[in-house]
Coordinates of N, CA and C in Angstrom, one line a residue:
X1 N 23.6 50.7 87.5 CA 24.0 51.5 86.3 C 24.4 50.6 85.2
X2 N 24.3 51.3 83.9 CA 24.8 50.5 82.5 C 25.2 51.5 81.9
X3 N 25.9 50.9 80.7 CA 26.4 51.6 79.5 C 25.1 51.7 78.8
X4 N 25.2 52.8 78.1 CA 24.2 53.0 77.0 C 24.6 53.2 75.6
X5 N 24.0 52.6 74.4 CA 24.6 53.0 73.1 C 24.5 54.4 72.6
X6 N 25.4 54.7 72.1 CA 25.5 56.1 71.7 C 24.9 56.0 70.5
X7 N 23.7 57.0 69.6 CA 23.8 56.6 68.7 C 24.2 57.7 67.9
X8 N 24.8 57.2 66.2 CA 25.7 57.8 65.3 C 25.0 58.8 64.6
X9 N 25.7 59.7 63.7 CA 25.5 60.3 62.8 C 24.5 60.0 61.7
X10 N 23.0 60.6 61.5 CA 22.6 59.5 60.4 C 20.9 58.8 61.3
X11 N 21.3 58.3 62.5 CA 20.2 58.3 63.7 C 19.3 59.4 63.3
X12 N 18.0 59.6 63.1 CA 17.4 60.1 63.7 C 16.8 60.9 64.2
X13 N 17.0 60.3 65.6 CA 17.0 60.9 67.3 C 18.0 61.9 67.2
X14 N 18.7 62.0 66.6 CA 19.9 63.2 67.1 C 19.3 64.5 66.4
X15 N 17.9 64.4 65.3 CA 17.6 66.1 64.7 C 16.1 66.1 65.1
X16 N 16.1 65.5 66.7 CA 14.7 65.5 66.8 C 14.7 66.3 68.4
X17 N 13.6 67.4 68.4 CA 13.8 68.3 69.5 C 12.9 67.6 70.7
X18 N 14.3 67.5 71.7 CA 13.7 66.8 73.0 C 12.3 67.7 73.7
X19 N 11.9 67.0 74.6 CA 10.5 67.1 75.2 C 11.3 67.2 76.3
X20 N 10.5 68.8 77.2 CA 11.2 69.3 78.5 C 10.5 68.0 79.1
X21 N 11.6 68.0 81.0 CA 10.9 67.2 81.7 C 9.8 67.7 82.2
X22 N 8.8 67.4 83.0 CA 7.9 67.7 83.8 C 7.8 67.4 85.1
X23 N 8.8 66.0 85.5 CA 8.7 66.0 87.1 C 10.2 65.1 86.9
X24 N 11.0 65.0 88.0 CA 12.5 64.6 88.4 C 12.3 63.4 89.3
X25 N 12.0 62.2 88.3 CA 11.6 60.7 89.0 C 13.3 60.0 89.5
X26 N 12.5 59.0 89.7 CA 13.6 58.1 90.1 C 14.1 57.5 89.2
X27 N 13.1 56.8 87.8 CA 13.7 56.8 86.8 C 14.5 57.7 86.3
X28 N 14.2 59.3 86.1 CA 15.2 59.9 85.2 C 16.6 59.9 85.9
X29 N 16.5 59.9 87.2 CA 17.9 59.9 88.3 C 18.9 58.7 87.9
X30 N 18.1 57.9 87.0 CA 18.9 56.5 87.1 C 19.2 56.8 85.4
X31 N 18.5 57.1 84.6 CA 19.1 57.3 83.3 C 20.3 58.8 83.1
X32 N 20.7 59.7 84.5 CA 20.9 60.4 84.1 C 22.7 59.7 84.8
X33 N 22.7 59.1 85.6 CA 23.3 58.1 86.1 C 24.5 57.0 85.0
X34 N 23.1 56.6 84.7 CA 23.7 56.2 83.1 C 24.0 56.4 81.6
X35 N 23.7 57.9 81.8 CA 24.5 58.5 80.8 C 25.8 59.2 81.5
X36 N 25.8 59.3 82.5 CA 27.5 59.7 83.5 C 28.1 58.4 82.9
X37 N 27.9 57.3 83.3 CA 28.6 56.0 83.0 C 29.1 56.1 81.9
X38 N 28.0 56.3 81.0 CA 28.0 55.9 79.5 C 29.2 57.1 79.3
X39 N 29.4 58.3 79.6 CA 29.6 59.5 78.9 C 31.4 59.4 79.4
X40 N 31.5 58.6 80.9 CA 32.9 58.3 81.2 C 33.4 57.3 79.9
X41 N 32.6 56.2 80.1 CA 33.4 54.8 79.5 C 33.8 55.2 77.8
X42 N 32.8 56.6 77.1 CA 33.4 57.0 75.8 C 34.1 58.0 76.3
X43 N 34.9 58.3 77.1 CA 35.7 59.2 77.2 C 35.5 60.7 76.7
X44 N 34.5 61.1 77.1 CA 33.3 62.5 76.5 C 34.2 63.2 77.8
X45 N 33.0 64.4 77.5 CA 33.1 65.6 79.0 C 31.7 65.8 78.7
X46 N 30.8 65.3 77.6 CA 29.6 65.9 77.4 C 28.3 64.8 76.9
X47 N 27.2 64.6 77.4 CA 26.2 63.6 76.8 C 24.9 64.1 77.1
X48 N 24.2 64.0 75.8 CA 22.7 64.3 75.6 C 21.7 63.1 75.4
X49 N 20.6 63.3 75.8 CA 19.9 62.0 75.9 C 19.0 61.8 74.5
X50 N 19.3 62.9 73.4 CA 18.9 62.2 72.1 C 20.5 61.2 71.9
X51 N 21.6 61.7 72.3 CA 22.7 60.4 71.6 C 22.7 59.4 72.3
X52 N 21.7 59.1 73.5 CA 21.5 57.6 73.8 C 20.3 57.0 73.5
X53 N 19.3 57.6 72.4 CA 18.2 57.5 72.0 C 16.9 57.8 73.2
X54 N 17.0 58.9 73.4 CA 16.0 59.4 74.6 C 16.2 60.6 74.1
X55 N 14.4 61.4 74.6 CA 14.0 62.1 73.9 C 13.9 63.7 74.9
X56 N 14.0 63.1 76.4 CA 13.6 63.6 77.6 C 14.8 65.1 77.3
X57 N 14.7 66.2 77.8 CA 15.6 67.0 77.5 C 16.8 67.6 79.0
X58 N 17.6 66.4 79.3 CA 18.2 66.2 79.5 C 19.8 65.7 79.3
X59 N 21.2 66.4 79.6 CA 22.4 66.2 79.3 C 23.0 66.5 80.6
X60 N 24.2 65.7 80.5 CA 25.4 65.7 81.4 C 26.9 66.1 81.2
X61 N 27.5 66.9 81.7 CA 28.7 67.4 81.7 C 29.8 67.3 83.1
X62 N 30.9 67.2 82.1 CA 31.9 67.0 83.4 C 33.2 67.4 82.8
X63 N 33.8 68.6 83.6 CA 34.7 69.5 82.7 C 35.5 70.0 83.5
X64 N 36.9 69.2 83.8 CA 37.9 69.6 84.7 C 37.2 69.7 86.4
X65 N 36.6 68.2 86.4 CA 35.9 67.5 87.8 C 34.7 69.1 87.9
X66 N 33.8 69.7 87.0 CA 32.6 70.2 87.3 C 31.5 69.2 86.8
X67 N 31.0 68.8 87.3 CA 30.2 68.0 87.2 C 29.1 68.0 87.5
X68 N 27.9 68.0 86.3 CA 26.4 68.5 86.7 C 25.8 67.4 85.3
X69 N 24.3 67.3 86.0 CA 23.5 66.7 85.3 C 22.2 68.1 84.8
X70 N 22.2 68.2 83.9 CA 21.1 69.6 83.4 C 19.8 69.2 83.0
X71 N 18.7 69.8 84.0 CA 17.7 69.0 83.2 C 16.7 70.1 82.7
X72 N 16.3 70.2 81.5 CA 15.6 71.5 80.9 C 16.3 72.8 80.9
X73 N 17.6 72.4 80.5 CA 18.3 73.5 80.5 C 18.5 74.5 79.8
X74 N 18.6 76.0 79.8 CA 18.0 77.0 78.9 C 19.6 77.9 79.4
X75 N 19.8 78.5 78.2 CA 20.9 79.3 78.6 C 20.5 80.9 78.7
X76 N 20.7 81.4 79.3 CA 19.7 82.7 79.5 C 20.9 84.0 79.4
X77 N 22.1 83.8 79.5 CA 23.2 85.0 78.8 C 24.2 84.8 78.2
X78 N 24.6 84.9 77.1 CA 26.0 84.6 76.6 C 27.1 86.0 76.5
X79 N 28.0 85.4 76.3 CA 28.9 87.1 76.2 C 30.4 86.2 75.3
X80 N 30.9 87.0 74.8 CA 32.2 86.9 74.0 C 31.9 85.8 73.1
X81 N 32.7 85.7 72.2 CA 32.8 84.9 71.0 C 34.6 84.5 70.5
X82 N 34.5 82.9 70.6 CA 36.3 81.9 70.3 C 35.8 80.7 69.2
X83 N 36.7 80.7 68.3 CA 36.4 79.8 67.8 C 37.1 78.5 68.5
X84 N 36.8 77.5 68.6 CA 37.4 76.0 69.3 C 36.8 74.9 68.5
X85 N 37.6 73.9 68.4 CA 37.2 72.9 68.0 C 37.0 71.9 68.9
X86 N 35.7 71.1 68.0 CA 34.7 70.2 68.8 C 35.0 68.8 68.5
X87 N 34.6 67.9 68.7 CA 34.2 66.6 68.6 C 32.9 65.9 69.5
X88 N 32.4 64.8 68.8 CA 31.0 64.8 69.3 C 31.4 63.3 69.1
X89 N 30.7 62.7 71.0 CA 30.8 61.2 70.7 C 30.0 60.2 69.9
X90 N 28.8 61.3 69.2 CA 28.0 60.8 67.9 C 28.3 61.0 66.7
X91 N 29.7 60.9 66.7 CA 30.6 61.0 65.5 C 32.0 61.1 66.0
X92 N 32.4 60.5 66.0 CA 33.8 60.2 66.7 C 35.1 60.0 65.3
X93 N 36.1 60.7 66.1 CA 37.5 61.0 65.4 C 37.1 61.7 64.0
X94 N 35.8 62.9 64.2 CA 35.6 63.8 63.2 C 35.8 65.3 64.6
X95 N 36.6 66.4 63.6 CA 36.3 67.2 64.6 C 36.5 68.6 63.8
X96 N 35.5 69.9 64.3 CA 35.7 70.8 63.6 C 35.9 72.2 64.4
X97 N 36.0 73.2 64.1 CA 36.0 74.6 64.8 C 34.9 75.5 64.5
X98 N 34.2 75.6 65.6 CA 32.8 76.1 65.7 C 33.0 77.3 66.8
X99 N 32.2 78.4 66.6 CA 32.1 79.9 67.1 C 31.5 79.4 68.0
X100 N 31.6 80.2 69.8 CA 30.7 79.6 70.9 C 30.8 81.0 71.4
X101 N 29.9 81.3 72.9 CA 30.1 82.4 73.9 C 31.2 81.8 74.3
X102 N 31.8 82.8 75.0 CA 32.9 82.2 76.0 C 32.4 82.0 77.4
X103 N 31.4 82.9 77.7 CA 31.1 82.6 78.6 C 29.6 82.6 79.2
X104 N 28.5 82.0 79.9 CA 27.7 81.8 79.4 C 26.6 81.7 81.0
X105 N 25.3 82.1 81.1 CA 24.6 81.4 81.9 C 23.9 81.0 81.9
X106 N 23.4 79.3 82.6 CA 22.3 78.6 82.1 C 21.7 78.0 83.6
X107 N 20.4 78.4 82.6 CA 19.7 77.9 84.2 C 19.3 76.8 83.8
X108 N 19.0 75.4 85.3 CA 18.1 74.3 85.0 C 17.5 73.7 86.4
X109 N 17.0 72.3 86.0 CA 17.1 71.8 87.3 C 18.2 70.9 87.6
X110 N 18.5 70.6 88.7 CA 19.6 69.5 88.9 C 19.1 68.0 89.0
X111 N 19.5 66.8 89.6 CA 19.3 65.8 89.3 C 17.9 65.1 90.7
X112 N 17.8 66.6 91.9 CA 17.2 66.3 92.6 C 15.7 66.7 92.6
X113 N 15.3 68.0 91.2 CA 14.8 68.6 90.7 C 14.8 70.0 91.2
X114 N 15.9 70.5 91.6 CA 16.1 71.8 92.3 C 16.3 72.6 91.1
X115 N 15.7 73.7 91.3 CA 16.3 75.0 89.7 C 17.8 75.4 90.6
X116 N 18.2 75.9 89.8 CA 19.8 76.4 89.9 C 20.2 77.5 88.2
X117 N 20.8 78.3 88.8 CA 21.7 79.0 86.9 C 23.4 78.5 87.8
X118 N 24.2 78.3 86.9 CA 25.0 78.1 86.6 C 26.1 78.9 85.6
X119 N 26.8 79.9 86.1 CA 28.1 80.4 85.2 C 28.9 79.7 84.6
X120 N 29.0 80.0 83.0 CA 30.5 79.2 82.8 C 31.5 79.8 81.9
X121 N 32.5 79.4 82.0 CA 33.5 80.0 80.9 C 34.2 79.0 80.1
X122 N 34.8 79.4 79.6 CA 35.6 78.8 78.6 C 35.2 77.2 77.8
X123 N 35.5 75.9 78.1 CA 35.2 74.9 78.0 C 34.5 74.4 78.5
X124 N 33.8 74.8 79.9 CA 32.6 74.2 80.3 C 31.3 75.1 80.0
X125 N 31.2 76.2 79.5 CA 30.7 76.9 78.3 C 30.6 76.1 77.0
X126 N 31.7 76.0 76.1 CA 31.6 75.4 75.3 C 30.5 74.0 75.3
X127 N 31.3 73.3 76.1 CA 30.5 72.1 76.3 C 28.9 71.8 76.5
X128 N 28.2 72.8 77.3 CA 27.0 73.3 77.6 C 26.5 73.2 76.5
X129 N 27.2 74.9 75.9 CA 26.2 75.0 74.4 C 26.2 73.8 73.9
X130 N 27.3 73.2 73.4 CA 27.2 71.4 72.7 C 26.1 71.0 72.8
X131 N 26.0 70.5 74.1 CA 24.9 69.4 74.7 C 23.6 70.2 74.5
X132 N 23.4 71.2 75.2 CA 21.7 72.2 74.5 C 21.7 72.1 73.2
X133 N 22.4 72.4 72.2 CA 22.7 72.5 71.1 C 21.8 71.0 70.5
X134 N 22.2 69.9 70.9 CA 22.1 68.2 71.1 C 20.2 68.7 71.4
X135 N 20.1 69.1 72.5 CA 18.5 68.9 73.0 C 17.6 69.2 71.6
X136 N 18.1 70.4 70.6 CA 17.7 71.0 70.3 C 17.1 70.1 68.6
X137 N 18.5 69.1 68.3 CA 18.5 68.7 67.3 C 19.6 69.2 66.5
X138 N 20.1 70.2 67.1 CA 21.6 70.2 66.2 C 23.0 69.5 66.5
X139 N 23.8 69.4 65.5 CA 25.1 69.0 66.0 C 26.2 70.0 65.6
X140 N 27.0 69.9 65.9 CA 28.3 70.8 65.7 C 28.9 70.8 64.5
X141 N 28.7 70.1 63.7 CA 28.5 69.8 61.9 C 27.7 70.9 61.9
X142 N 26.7 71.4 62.0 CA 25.8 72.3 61.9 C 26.7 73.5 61.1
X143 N 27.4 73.8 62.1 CA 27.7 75.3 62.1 C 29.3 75.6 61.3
X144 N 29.5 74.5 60.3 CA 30.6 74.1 59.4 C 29.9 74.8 58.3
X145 N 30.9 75.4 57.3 CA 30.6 76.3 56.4 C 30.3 74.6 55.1
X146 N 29.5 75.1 53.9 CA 30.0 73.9 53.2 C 30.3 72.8 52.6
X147 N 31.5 73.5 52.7 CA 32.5 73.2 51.9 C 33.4 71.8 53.0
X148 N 32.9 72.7 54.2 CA 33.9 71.4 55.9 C 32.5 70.5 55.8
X149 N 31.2 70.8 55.6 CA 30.3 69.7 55.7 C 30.6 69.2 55.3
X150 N 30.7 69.1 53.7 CA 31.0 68.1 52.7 C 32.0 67.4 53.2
X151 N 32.8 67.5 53.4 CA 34.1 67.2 53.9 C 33.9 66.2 54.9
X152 N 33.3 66.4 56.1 CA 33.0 65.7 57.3 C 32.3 64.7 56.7
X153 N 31.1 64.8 55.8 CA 30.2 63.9 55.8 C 30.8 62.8 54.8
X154 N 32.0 62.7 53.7 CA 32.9 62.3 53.3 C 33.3 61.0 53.9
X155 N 34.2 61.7 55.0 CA 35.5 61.0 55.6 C 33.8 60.1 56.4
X156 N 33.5 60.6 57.4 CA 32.0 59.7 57.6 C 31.9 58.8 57.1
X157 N 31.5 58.6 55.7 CA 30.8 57.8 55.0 C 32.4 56.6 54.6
X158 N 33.5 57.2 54.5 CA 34.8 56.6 54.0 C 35.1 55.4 55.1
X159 N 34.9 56.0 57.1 CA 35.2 55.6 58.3 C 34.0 54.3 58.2
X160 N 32.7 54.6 58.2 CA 31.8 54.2 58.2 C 31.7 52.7 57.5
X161 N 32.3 53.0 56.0 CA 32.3 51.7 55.4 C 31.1 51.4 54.7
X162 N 30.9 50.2 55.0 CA 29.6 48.8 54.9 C 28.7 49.5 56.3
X163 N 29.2 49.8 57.1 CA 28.6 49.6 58.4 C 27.5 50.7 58.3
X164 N 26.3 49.8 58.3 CA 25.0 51.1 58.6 C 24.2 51.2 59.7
X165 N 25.1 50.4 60.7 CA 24.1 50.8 62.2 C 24.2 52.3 62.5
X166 N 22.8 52.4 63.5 CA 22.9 53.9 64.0 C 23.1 54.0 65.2
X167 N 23.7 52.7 66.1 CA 24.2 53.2 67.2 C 25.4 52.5 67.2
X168 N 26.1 52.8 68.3 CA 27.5 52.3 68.4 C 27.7 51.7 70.2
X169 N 28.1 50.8 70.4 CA 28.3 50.2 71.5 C 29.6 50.5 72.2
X170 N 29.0 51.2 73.9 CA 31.2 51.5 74.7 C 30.7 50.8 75.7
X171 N 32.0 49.8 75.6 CA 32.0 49.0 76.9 C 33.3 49.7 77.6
X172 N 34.3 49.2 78.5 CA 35.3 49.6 79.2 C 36.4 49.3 78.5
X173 N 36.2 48.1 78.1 CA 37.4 47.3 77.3 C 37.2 48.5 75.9
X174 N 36.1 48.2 75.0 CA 36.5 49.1 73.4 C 36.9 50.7 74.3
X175 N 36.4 51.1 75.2 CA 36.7 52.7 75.4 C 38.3 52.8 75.3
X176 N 39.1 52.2 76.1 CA 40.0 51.7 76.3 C 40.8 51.6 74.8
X177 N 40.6 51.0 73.9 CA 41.2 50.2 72.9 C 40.8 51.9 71.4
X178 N 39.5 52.5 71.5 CA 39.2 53.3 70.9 C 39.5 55.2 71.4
X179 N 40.6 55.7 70.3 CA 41.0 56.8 70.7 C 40.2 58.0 70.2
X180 N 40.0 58.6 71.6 CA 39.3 60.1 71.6 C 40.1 60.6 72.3
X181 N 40.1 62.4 71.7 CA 40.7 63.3 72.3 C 39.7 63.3 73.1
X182 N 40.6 63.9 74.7 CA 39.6 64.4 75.8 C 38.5 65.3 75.6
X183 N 38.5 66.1 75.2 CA 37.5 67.1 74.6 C 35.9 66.7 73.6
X184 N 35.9 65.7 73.6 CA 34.9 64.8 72.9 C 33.9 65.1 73.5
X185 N 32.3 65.8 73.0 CA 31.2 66.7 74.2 C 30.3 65.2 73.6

């Protein structure tokens, strides 16, 4: 297993709509592997494989030890509506309040290619939509009125600097040293 670069706001890969899988290799088992890694060492609950520059439509979640890898995942009921605020490890220490289901069901395959649906509520709902949300080419900036875009895209450009890479590097040590709220999808 490895770290993989997350890439930033500005990438891309992050408004480009993934391509379902077709078959559950050994490769994808090892990239899904390492985006668990990757998704601990930034201290996420949530990662999509356009934020590690991959196209495959594929994301991982892990939300109060639930822990699943989703592959072609389609959300097939939602019910209730909360607003909660988000943060996205492809934009980090920006965060907004975005409308979600509360509670939600999504079907996919798992990591061994088995179909499965899956119920969720509250945060690991949230988190879901995030990451599909991710497959799709959107981000959680999306659904900011505005007036908060402008805003976000701002402070962005202010945090950002000189610095015009589109990806960002988490080792153990920077995760460590770089502060995210737990809630980071």
């Amino acid at each position: 297993m490895s770290l993989l670069d997350i890439y930033v706001l500005g990438a891309p890969v992050l408004r480009q709509t993934t391509t379902p899988v077709t078959a559950v290799t050994d490769n994808l088992r090892a990239l899904i592997a390492d985006m668990f890694e990757t998704m601990y060492a930034a201290k996420g609950i949530g990662l999509a494989a356009p934020q590690v520059g991959r196209t495959e439509r594929v994301c991982v979640v892990d939300v109060d030890d639930q822990r699943y890898a989703l592959v072609n995942p389609e959300i097939i009921e939602r019910e209730g509506n909360e607003s909660g605020e988000e943060g996205c490890l492809s934009i980090p220490e920006i965060y907004g309040d975005v409308d979600r289901a509360t509670r939600i069901v999504v079907k996919a395959l798992d990591e061994r290619g088995q179909p499965f649906e899956l119920p969720a509520a509250e945060l690991l709902a949230r988190c879901i939509q995030h990451e599909v949300d991710h497959l799709h080419g959107k981000l959680f900036i999306d659904y900011l009125s505005v007036l908060k875009k402008r805003a976000v895209n701002a402070k962005w450009k202010k945090m950002r600097g000189d610095d015009k890479a589109l990806t960002r590097q988490v080792t153990p040590e920077t995760a460590a040293r770089h502060h995210h709220r737990d809630d980071e999808l």
